[in-house]
PDB file of C-alpha atoms and ligand atoms in Angstrom:
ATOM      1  CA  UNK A 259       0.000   0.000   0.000  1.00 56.00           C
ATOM      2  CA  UNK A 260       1.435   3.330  -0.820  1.00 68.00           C
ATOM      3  CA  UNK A 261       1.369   6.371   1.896  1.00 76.00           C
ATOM      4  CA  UNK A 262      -1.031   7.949   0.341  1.00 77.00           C
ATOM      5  CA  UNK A 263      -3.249   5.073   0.804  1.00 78.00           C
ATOM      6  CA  UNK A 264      -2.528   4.542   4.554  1.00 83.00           C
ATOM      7  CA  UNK A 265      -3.228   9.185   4.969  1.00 85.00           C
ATOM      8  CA  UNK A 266      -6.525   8.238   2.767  1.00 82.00           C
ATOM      9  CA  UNK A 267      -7.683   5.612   5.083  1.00 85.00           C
ATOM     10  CA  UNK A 268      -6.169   7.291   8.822  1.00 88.00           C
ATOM     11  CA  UNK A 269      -8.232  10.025   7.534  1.00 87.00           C
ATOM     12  CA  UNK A 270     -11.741   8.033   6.427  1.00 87.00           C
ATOM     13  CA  UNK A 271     -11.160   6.290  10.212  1.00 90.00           C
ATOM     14  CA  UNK A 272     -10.739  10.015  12.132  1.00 92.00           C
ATOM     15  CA  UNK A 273     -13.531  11.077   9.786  1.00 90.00           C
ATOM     16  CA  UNK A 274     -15.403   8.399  10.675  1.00 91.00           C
ATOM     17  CA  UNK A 275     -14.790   7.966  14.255  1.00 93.00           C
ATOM     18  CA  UNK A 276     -15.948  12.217  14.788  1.00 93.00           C
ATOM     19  CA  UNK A 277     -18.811  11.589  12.921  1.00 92.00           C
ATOM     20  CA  UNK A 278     -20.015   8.358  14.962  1.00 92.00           C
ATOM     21  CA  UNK A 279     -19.090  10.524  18.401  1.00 93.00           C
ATOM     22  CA  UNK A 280     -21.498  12.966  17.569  1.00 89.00           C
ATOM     23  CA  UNK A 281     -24.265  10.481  16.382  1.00 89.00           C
ATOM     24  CA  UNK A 282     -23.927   9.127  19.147  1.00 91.00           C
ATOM     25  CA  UNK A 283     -23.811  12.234  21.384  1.00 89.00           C
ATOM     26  CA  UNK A 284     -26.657  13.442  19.618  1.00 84.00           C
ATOM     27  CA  UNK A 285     -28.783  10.354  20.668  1.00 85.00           C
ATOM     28  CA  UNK A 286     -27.635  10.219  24.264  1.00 87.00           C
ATOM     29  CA  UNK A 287     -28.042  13.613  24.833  1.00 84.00           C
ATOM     30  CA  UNK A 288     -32.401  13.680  22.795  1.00 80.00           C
ATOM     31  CA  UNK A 289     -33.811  13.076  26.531  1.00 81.00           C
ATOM     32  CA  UNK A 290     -32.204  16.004  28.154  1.00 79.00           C
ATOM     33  CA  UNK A 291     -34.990  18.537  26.239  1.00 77.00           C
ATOM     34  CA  UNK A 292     -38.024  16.854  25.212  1.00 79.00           C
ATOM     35  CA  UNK A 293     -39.017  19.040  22.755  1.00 82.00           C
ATOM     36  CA  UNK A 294     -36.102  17.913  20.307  1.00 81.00           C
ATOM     37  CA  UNK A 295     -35.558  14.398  21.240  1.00 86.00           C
ATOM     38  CA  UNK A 296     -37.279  13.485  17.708  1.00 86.00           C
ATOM     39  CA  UNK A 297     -34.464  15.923  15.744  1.00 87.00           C
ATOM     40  CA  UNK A 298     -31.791  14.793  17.829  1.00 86.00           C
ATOM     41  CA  UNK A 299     -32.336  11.232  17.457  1.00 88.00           C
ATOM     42  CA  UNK A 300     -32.724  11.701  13.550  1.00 90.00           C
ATOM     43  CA  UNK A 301     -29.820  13.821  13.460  1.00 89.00           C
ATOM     44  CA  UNK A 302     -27.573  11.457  15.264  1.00 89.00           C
ATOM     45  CA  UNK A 303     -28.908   7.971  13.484  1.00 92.00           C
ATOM     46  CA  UNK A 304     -28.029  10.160  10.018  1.00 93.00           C
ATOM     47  CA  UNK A 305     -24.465  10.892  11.647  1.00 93.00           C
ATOM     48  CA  UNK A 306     -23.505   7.869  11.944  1.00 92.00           C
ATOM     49  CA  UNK A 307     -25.353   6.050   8.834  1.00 94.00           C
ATOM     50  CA  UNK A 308     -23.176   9.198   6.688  1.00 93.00           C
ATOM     51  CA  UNK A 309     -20.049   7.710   8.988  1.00 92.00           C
ATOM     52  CA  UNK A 310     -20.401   4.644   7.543  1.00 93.00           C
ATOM     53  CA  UNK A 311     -21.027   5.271   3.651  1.00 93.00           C
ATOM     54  CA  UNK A 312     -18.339   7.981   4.202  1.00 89.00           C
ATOM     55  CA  UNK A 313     -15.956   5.451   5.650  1.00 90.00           C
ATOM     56  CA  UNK A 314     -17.063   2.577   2.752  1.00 91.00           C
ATOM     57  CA  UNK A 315     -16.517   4.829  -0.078  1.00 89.00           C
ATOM     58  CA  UNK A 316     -13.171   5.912   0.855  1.00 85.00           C
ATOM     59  CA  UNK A 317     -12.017   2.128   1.619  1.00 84.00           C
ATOM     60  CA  UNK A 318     -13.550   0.859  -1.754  1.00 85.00           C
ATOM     61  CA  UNK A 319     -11.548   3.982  -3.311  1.00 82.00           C
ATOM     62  CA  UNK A 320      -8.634   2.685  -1.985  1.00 78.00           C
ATOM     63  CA  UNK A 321      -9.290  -0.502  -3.210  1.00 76.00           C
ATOM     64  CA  UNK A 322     -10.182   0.494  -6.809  1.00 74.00           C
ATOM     65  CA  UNK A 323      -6.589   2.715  -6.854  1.00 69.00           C
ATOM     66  CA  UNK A 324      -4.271  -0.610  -5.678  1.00 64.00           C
ATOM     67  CA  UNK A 325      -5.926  -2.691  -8.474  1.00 62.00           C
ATOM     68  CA  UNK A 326      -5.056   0.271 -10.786  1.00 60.00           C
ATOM     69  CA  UNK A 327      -1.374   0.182  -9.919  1.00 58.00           C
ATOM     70  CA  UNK A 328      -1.683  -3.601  -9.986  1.00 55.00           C
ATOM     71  CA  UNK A 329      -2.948  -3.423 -13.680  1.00 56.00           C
ATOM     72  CA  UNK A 330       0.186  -0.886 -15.083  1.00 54.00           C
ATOM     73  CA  UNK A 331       2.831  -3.024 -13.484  1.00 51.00           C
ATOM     74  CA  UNK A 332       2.186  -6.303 -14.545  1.00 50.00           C
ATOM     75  CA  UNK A 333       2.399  -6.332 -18.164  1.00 51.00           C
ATOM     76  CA  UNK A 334       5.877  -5.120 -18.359  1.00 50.00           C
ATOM     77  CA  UNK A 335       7.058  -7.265 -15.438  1.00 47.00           C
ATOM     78  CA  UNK A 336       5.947 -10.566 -16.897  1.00 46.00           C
ATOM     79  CA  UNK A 337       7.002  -9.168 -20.678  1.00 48.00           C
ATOM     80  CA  UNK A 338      10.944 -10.459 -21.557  1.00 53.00           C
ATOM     81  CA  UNK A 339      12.720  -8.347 -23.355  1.00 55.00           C
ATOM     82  CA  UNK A 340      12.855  -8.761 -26.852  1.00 59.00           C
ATOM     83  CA  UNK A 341      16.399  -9.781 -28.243  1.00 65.00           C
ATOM     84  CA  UNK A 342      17.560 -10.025 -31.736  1.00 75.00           C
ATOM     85  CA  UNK A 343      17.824 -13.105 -33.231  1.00 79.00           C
ATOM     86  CA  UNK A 344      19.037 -13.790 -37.138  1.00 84.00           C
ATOM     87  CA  UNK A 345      16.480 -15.670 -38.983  1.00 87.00           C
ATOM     88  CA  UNK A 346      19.314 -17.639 -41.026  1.00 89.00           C
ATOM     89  CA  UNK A 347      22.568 -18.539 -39.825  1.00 89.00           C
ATOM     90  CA  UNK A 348      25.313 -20.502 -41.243  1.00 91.00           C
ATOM     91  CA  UNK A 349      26.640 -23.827 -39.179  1.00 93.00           C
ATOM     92  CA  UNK A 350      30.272 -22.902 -38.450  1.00 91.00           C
ATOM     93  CA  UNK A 351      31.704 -26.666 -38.375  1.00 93.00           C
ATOM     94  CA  UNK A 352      30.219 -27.516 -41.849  1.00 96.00           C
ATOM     95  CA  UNK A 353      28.956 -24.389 -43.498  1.00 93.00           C
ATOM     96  CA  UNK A 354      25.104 -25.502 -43.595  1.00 92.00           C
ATOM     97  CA  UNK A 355      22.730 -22.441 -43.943  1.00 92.00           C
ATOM     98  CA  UNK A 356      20.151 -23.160 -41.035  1.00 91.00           C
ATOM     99  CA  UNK A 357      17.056 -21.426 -40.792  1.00 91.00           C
ATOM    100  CA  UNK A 358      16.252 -20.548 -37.325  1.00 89.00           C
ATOM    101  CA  UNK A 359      12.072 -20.712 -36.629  1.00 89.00           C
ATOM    102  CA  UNK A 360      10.338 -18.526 -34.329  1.00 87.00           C
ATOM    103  CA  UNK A 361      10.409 -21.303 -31.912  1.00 88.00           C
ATOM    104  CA  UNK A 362      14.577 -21.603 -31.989  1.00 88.00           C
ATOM    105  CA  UNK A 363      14.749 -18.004 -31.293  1.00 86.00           C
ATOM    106  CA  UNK A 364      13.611 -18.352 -27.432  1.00 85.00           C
ATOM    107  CA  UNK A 365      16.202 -21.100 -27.148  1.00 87.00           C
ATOM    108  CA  UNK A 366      20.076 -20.147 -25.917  1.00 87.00           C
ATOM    109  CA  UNK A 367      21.299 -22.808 -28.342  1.00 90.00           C
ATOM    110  CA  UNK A 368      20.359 -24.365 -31.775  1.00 90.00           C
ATOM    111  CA  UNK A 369      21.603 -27.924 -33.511  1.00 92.00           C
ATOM    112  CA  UNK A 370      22.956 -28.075 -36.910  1.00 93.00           C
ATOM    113  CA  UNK A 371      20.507 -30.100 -38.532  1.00 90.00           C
ATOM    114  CA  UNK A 372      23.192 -31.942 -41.145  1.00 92.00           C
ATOM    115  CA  UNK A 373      25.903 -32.233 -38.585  1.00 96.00           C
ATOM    116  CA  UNK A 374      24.581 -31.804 -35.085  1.00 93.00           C
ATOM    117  CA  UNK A 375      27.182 -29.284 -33.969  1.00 93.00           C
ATOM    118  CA  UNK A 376      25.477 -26.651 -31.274  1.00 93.00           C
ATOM    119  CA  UNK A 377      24.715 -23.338 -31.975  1.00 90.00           C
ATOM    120  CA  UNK A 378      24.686 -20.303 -29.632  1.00 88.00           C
ATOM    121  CA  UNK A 379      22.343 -17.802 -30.857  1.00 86.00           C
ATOM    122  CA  UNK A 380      23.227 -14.246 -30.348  1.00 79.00           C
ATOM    123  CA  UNK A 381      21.865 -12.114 -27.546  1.00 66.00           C
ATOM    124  CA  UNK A 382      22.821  -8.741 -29.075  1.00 62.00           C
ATOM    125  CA  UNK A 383      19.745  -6.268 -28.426  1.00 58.00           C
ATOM    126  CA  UNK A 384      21.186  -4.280 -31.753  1.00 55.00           C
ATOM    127  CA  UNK A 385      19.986  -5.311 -35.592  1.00 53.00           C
ATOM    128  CA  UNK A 386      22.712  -5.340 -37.911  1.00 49.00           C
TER     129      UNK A 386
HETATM  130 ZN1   ZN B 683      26.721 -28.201 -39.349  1.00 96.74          ZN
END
């Protein structure tokens, strides 16, 4: 998780924490005058029920921004890089041309086909 995360969510908790203290507050203190216990009650239950959509919005942000980050590292991680590979090369033992397939070119070494001898392929990144 990155700081900015943790400030996001310290701050949805304090947020959320205030915001339940005076809900609840609110409702302990509706008995004292009778003549707003109804408003106080209301206004505490919608202190705390804007506490907790407050507090589940932020976290689900939160969420949705690490699956972002997630999504824009992964596909250069897992991708190799690309080397160059010649698509013909010439056996050095007995002077065969060999053609080197798609396939080949992911392999560190290739076989002669007439005479067996190994090839190492290049791993220049350059094209000559
Ligand atoms: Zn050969």
């Amino acid at each position: 998780m990155s700081d900015s995360n943790i400030i996001l969510k310290i701050i949805a908790i304090i947020v959320f924490v205030v915001l339940t203290f005076f809900g609840v507050v609110y409702i302990l203190a509706s008995p004292v005058d009778p003549t707003q216990t109804v408003l106080r009650l209301i206004i505490g239950v919608l202190l705390i029920i804007i506490a907790i959509t407050l507090l589940v919005i932020i976290l689900r942000l939160i969420q949705r921004t690490k699956y972002k980050i997630v999504k824009v590292k992964e596909p250069k991680d897992l991708e190799e890089e690309t080397r160059y590979v010649p698509s013909e090369m010439i056996c050095k033992n007995c002077g065969t041309p060999l053609e080197i397939s798609e396939e080949m070119k992911k392999k560190e070494i290739v076989y002669c086909e007439k005479c067996g001898e190994a090839i190492k392929l290049p791993k220049d990144k350059v094209k000559w």
